[in-house]
């Protein structure tokens, strides 16, 4: 069991190291100007090995946010009130300046977001990430059309809130200047979701 744990840790470390190397090169020279072969060489691995970890070049960047792909689904699991759980989770993220909320002005975070949102290929890849987030949340909400419709609205609201925060931060406003508006916007947005999605619950396997 310990050996399996060690292998998993090494695998995760490899993912992180290669992704960090790629992002550094992309930030220095631009996403399109750096080849996968150059990333592999800088990371000290072969190109085929890199593709075993990252099927597409864009995945080298999106690895930074991969942990958030199923975050909404994890938050609502076992929650009596899914929307309230998601609201509180987003507000907590704003309090912590979690980069995924857009409310973070650290230079490295801003540079990463400029790379992510300023590269058409990465923007297109983000939509796949959002679709998987929606699918995971819809499954947590019980599956079916109503759950998919709800998940689509929720993920879209979180995305738009985060983008608005990032847009203002990127334009030069400070975190403390943006935070009150970000909190008020989140409360308003989740309130509207609650009004439009009354009775939203997490369904157990027995009730599906």
Short mmCIF file of N, CA, C and O in Angstrom, two decimals, residues 8-88:
data_model
loop_
_atom_site.label_atom_id
_atom_site.label_comp_id
_atom_site.label_asym_id
_atom_site.label_seq_id
_atom_site.Cartn_x
_atom_site.Cartn_y
_atom_site.Cartn_z
N UNK A 8 1.88 7.06 -6.68
CA UNK A 8 0.89 8.11 -6.95
C UNK A 8 1.47 9.49 -6.69
O UNK A 8 1.23 10.44 -7.45
N UNK A 9 2.25 9.61 -5.62
CA UNK A 9 2.87 10.90 -5.31
C UNK A 9 3.86 11.31 -6.39
O UNK A 9 3.92 12.48 -6.80
N UNK A 10 4.62 10.33 -6.89
CA UNK A 10 5.57 10.62 -7.96
C UNK A 10 4.86 11.04 -9.24
O UNK A 10 5.30 11.95 -9.94
N UNK A 11 3.74 10.37 -9.51
CA UNK A 11 2.97 10.71 -10.70
C UNK A 11 2.42 12.13 -10.61
O UNK A 11 2.50 12.91 -11.56
N UNK A 12 1.86 12.46 -9.45
CA UNK A 12 1.33 13.81 -9.26
C UNK A 12 2.43 14.86 -9.35
O UNK A 12 2.22 15.96 -9.88
N UNK A 13 3.59 14.52 -8.81
CA UNK A 13 4.72 15.45 -8.87
C UNK A 13 5.15 15.68 -10.31
O UNK A 13 5.49 16.81 -10.70
N UNK A 14 5.13 14.60 -11.10
CA UNK A 14 5.48 14.73 -12.51
C UNK A 14 4.51 15.66 -13.23
O UNK A 14 4.92 16.55 -13.98
N UNK A 15 3.21 15.46 -12.99
CA UNK A 15 2.21 16.35 -13.58
C UNK A 15 2.52 17.80 -13.24
O UNK A 15 2.51 18.68 -14.10
N UNK A 16 2.76 18.06 -11.95
CA UNK A 16 2.98 19.43 -11.49
C UNK A 16 4.24 20.02 -12.08
O UNK A 16 4.25 21.18 -12.55
N UNK A 17 5.32 19.26 -12.08
CA UNK A 17 6.60 19.78 -12.57
C UNK A 17 6.53 20.10 -14.06
O UNK A 17 7.03 21.15 -14.50
N UNK A 18 5.93 19.20 -14.84
CA UNK A 18 5.85 19.44 -16.28
C UNK A 18 4.94 20.63 -16.58
O UNK A 18 5.24 21.47 -17.42
N UNK A 19 3.80 20.70 -15.88
CA UNK A 19 2.89 21.83 -16.07
C UNK A 19 3.57 23.14 -15.70
O UNK A 19 3.46 24.14 -16.43
N UNK A 20 4.28 23.17 -14.58
CA UNK A 20 4.97 24.39 -14.16
C UNK A 20 6.01 24.82 -15.18
O UNK A 20 6.15 26.02 -15.48
N UNK A 21 6.74 23.85 -15.72
CA UNK A 21 7.74 24.15 -16.74
C UNK A 21 7.10 24.75 -17.98
O UNK A 21 7.56 25.75 -18.54
N UNK A 22 5.98 24.14 -18.41
CA UNK A 22 5.28 24.61 -19.60
C UNK A 22 4.73 26.03 -19.39
O UNK A 22 4.91 26.90 -20.26
N UNK A 23 4.10 26.26 -18.27
CA UNK A 23 3.52 27.58 -18.02
C UNK A 23 4.61 28.65 -17.98
O UNK A 23 4.44 29.76 -18.51
N UNK A 24 5.74 28.32 -17.38
CA UNK A 24 6.85 29.28 -17.34
C UNK A 24 7.30 29.64 -18.76
O UNK A 24 7.48 30.83 -19.07
N UNK A 25 7.44 28.66 -19.62
CA UNK A 25 7.86 28.92 -21.00
C UNK A 25 6.80 29.70 -21.76
O UNK A 25 7.12 30.62 -22.53
N UNK A 26 5.54 29.34 -21.55
CA UNK A 26 4.45 30.03 -22.24
C UNK A 26 4.37 31.50 -21.82
O UNK A 26 4.11 32.38 -22.63
N UNK A 27 4.60 31.75 -20.53
CA UNK A 27 4.56 33.13 -20.04
C UNK A 27 5.74 33.94 -20.59
O UNK A 27 5.61 35.13 -20.86
N UNK A 28 6.88 33.28 -20.74
CA UNK A 28 8.07 33.97 -21.23
C UNK A 28 7.97 34.29 -22.72
O UNK A 28 8.35 35.37 -23.16
N UNK A 29 7.44 33.32 -23.51
CA UNK A 29 7.53 33.46 -24.97
C UNK A 29 6.19 33.43 -25.69
O UNK A 29 6.14 33.72 -26.89
N UNK A 30 5.12 33.09 -24.99
CA UNK A 30 3.82 32.98 -25.63
C UNK A 30 3.46 31.54 -25.92
O UNK A 30 4.34 30.72 -26.26
N UNK A 31 2.19 31.21 -25.77
CA UNK A 31 1.73 29.83 -25.92
C UNK A 31 2.06 29.28 -27.30
O UNK A 31 2.57 28.16 -27.43
N UNK A 32 1.78 30.04 -28.34
CA UNK A 32 1.95 29.54 -29.70
C UNK A 32 3.42 29.47 -30.11
O UNK A 32 3.75 28.76 -31.07
N UNK A 33 4.29 30.18 -29.42
CA UNK A 33 5.70 30.22 -29.80
C UNK A 33 6.52 29.07 -29.21
O UNK A 33 7.68 28.88 -29.58
N UNK A 34 5.92 28.33 -28.30
CA UNK A 34 6.63 27.23 -27.64
C UNK A 34 6.03 25.91 -28.10
O UNK A 34 4.82 25.70 -28.02
N UNK A 35 6.87 25.00 -28.56
CA UNK A 35 6.38 23.69 -29.02
C UNK A 35 6.33 22.70 -27.87
O UNK A 35 6.98 22.88 -26.84
N UNK A 36 5.56 21.65 -28.08
CA UNK A 36 5.50 20.59 -27.08
C UNK A 36 6.87 19.95 -26.90
O UNK A 36 7.26 19.59 -25.78
N UNK A 37 7.62 19.81 -27.99
CA UNK A 37 8.96 19.22 -27.91
C UNK A 37 9.87 20.06 -27.03
O UNK A 37 10.68 19.52 -26.25
N UNK A 38 9.73 21.37 -27.10
CA UNK A 38 10.54 22.26 -26.26
C UNK A 38 10.16 22.12 -24.80
O UNK A 38 11.04 22.14 -23.91
N UNK A 39 8.89 21.97 -24.52
CA UNK A 39 8.45 21.76 -23.14
C UNK A 39 9.01 20.45 -22.60
O UNK A 39 9.54 20.39 -21.49
N UNK A 40 8.91 19.39 -23.41
CA UNK A 40 9.41 18.08 -22.98
C UNK A 40 10.91 18.15 -22.69
O UNK A 40 11.38 17.63 -21.67
N UNK A 41 11.66 18.82 -23.57
CA UNK A 41 13.10 18.93 -23.36
C UNK A 41 13.42 19.70 -22.09
O UNK A 41 14.30 19.31 -21.32
N UNK A 42 12.70 20.79 -21.86
CA UNK A 42 12.94 21.59 -20.66
C UNK A 42 12.58 20.83 -19.40
O UNK A 42 13.19 21.04 -18.34
N UNK A 43 11.59 19.94 -19.50
CA UNK A 43 11.18 19.14 -18.34
C UNK A 43 12.01 17.88 -18.17
O UNK A 43 11.84 17.16 -17.18
N UNK A 44 12.86 17.60 -19.13
CA UNK A 44 13.74 16.43 -19.04
C UNK A 44 13.05 15.11 -19.31
O UNK A 44 13.46 14.07 -18.79
N UNK A 45 12.01 15.15 -20.15
CA UNK A 45 11.30 13.92 -20.53
C UNK A 45 11.15 13.89 -22.05
O UNK A 45 11.38 14.89 -22.73
N UNK A 46 10.75 12.73 -22.57
CA UNK A 46 10.53 12.62 -24.00
C UNK A 46 9.16 13.17 -24.38
O UNK A 46 8.26 13.27 -23.54
N UNK A 47 8.99 13.50 -25.65
CA UNK A 47 7.71 13.99 -26.13
C UNK A 47 6.60 12.94 -25.95
O UNK A 47 5.49 13.27 -25.49
N UNK A 48 6.84 11.66 -26.29
CA UNK A 48 5.81 10.64 -26.04
C UNK A 48 5.42 10.54 -24.57
O UNK A 48 4.24 10.33 -24.24
N UNK A 49 6.41 10.67 -23.68
CA UNK A 49 6.10 10.61 -22.25
C UNK A 49 5.22 11.79 -21.85
O UNK A 49 4.25 11.64 -21.09
N UNK A 50 5.53 12.97 -22.38
CA UNK A 50 4.70 14.14 -22.07
C UNK A 50 3.26 13.91 -22.49
O UNK A 50 2.33 14.22 -21.74
N UNK A 51 3.07 13.35 -23.68
CA UNK A 51 1.71 13.14 -24.16
C UNK A 51 0.97 12.05 -23.38
O UNK A 51 -0.26 12.02 -23.39
N UNK A 52 1.70 11.20 -22.70
CA UNK A 52 1.02 10.22 -21.83
C UNK A 52 0.41 10.92 -20.62
O UNK A 52 -0.61 10.48 -20.09
N UNK A 53 1.01 12.00 -20.21
CA UNK A 53 0.48 12.77 -19.08
C UNK A 53 -0.51 13.83 -19.54
O UNK A 53 -1.52 14.07 -18.86
N UNK A 54 -0.23 14.47 -20.65
CA UNK A 54 -1.05 15.57 -21.14
C UNK A 54 -1.42 15.31 -22.61
O UNK A 54 -0.59 15.53 -23.50
N UNK A 55 -2.63 14.84 -22.88
CA UNK A 55 -3.03 14.49 -24.24
C UNK A 55 -2.96 15.65 -25.23
O UNK A 55 -2.80 15.44 -26.43
N UNK A 56 -3.12 16.88 -24.75
CA UNK A 56 -3.08 18.05 -25.62
C UNK A 56 -2.21 19.13 -25.00
O UNK A 56 -2.06 19.21 -23.78
N UNK A 57 -1.64 19.96 -25.85
CA UNK A 57 -0.77 21.04 -25.38
C UNK A 57 -1.50 21.94 -24.40
O UNK A 57 -0.93 22.38 -23.39
N UNK A 58 -2.77 22.21 -24.68
CA UNK A 58 -3.55 23.10 -23.80
C UNK A 58 -3.69 22.55 -22.39
O UNK A 58 -3.81 23.30 -21.43
N UNK A 59 -3.67 21.21 -22.26
CA UNK A 59 -3.82 20.59 -20.95
C UNK A 59 -2.65 20.91 -20.02
O UNK A 59 -2.79 20.83 -18.80
N UNK A 60 -1.51 21.28 -20.60
CA UNK A 60 -0.36 21.68 -19.78
C UNK A 60 -0.69 22.91 -18.95
O UNK A 60 -0.19 23.06 -17.83
N UNK A 61 -1.54 23.77 -19.47
CA UNK A 61 -1.95 24.98 -18.76
C UNK A 61 -3.14 24.70 -17.86
O UNK A 61 -3.17 25.11 -16.68
N UNK A 62 -4.13 24.00 -18.39
CA UNK A 62 -5.35 23.77 -17.62
C UNK A 62 -5.14 22.85 -16.42
O UNK A 62 -6.00 22.78 -15.54
N UNK A 63 -4.00 22.19 -16.36
CA UNK A 63 -3.70 21.38 -15.17
C UNK A 63 -3.74 22.23 -13.90
O UNK A 63 -4.11 21.73 -12.83
N UNK A 64 -3.43 23.53 -14.04
CA UNK A 64 -3.44 24.43 -12.89
C UNK A 64 -4.82 24.54 -12.24
O UNK A 64 -4.92 24.80 -11.05
N UNK A 65 -5.87 24.36 -13.04
CA UNK A 65 -7.22 24.50 -12.50
C UNK A 65 -7.99 23.18 -12.51
O UNK A 65 -9.19 23.15 -12.23
N UNK A 66 -7.29 22.09 -12.82
CA UNK A 66 -7.97 20.79 -12.95
C UNK A 66 -8.68 20.37 -11.68
O UNK A 66 -9.74 19.74 -11.72
N UNK A 67 -8.11 20.70 -10.52
CA UNK A 67 -8.72 20.30 -9.25
C UNK A 67 -10.08 20.93 -9.05
O UNK A 67 -10.90 20.43 -8.27
N UNK A 68 -10.35 22.04 -9.74
CA UNK A 68 -11.63 22.72 -9.56
C UNK A 68 -12.72 22.17 -10.49
O UNK A 68 -13.87 22.58 -10.37
N UNK A 69 -12.35 21.26 -11.37
CA UNK A 69 -13.31 20.77 -12.36
C UNK A 69 -14.54 20.14 -11.72
O UNK A 69 -15.67 20.31 -12.19
N UNK A 70 -14.36 19.41 -10.64
CA UNK A 70 -15.49 18.76 -9.96
C UNK A 70 -15.79 19.41 -8.61
O UNK A 70 -16.48 18.81 -7.79
N UNK A 71 -15.30 20.63 -8.41
CA UNK A 71 -15.49 21.29 -7.11
C UNK A 71 -16.96 21.48 -6.78
O UNK A 71 -17.41 21.20 -5.67
N UNK A 72 -17.75 21.98 -7.75
CA UNK A 72 -19.17 22.22 -7.48
C UNK A 72 -19.88 20.93 -7.10
O UNK A 72 -20.71 20.91 -6.19
N UNK A 73 -19.55 19.85 -7.80
CA UNK A 73 -20.16 18.56 -7.48
C UNK A 73 -19.79 18.10 -6.08
O UNK A 73 -20.63 17.57 -5.34
N UNK A 74 -18.54 18.31 -5.69
CA UNK A 74 -18.10 17.92 -4.35
C UNK A 74 -18.81 18.75 -3.28
O UNK A 74 -19.17 18.25 -2.22
N UNK A 75 -19.00 20.03 -3.58
CA UNK A 75 -19.63 20.92 -2.60
C UNK A 75 -21.07 20.51 -2.32
O UNK A 75 -21.53 20.55 -1.17
N UNK A 76 -21.81 20.15 -3.36
CA UNK A 76 -23.23 19.85 -3.15
C UNK A 76 -23.47 18.43 -2.65
O UNK A 76 -24.58 18.11 -2.20
N UNK A 77 -22.46 17.58 -2.73
CA UNK A 77 -22.65 16.20 -2.27
C UNK A 77 -23.11 16.19 -0.81
O UNK A 77 -22.46 16.78 0.06
N UNK A 78 -24.23 15.56 -0.57
CA UNK A 78 -24.81 15.44 0.77
C UNK A 78 -25.32 16.76 1.34
O UNK A 78 -25.69 16.81 2.52
N UNK A 79 -25.33 17.83 0.55
CA UNK A 79 -25.81 19.11 1.06
C UNK A 79 -27.33 19.15 1.06
O UNK A 79 -27.97 18.78 0.07
N UNK A 80 -27.91 19.61 2.15
CA UNK A 80 -29.36 19.71 2.22
C UNK A 80 -29.88 20.80 1.29
O UNK A 80 -30.95 20.69 0.71
N UNK A 81 -29.10 21.86 1.13
CA UNK A 81 -29.46 22.97 0.25
C UNK A 81 -28.28 23.22 -0.69
O UNK A 81 -27.34 23.95 -0.36
N UNK A 82 -28.29 22.60 -1.88
CA UNK A 82 -27.15 22.70 -2.80
C UNK A 82 -26.77 24.14 -3.15
O UNK A 82 -25.58 24.48 -3.16
N UNK A 83 -27.76 24.98 -3.45
CA UNK A 83 -27.44 26.35 -3.85
C UNK A 83 -26.82 27.15 -2.72
O UNK A 83 -25.88 27.93 -2.93
N UNK A 84 -27.32 26.95 -1.51
CA UNK A 84 -26.74 27.66 -0.37
C UNK A 84 -25.31 27.18 -0.12
O UNK A 84 -24.44 27.99 0.22
N UNK A 85 -25.07 25.89 -0.30
CA UNK A 85 -23.72 25.35 -0.13
C UNK A 85 -22.77 25.95 -1.16
O UNK A 85 -21.63 26.32 -0.84
N UNK A 86 -23.23 26.08 -2.40
CA UNK A 86 -22.41 26.67 -3.45
C UNK A 86 -22.19 28.15 -3.22
O UNK A 86 -21.09 28.68 -3.46
N UNK A 87 -23.22 28.84 -2.74
CA UNK A 87 -23.09 30.26 -2.43
C UNK A 87 -22.04 30.47 -1.35
O UNK A 87 -21.15 31.33 -1.48
N UNK A 88 -22.15 29.71 -0.27
CA UNK A 88 -21.19 29.86 0.82
C UNK A 88 -19.77 29.49 0.37
O UNK A 88 -18.80 30.13 0.81
#
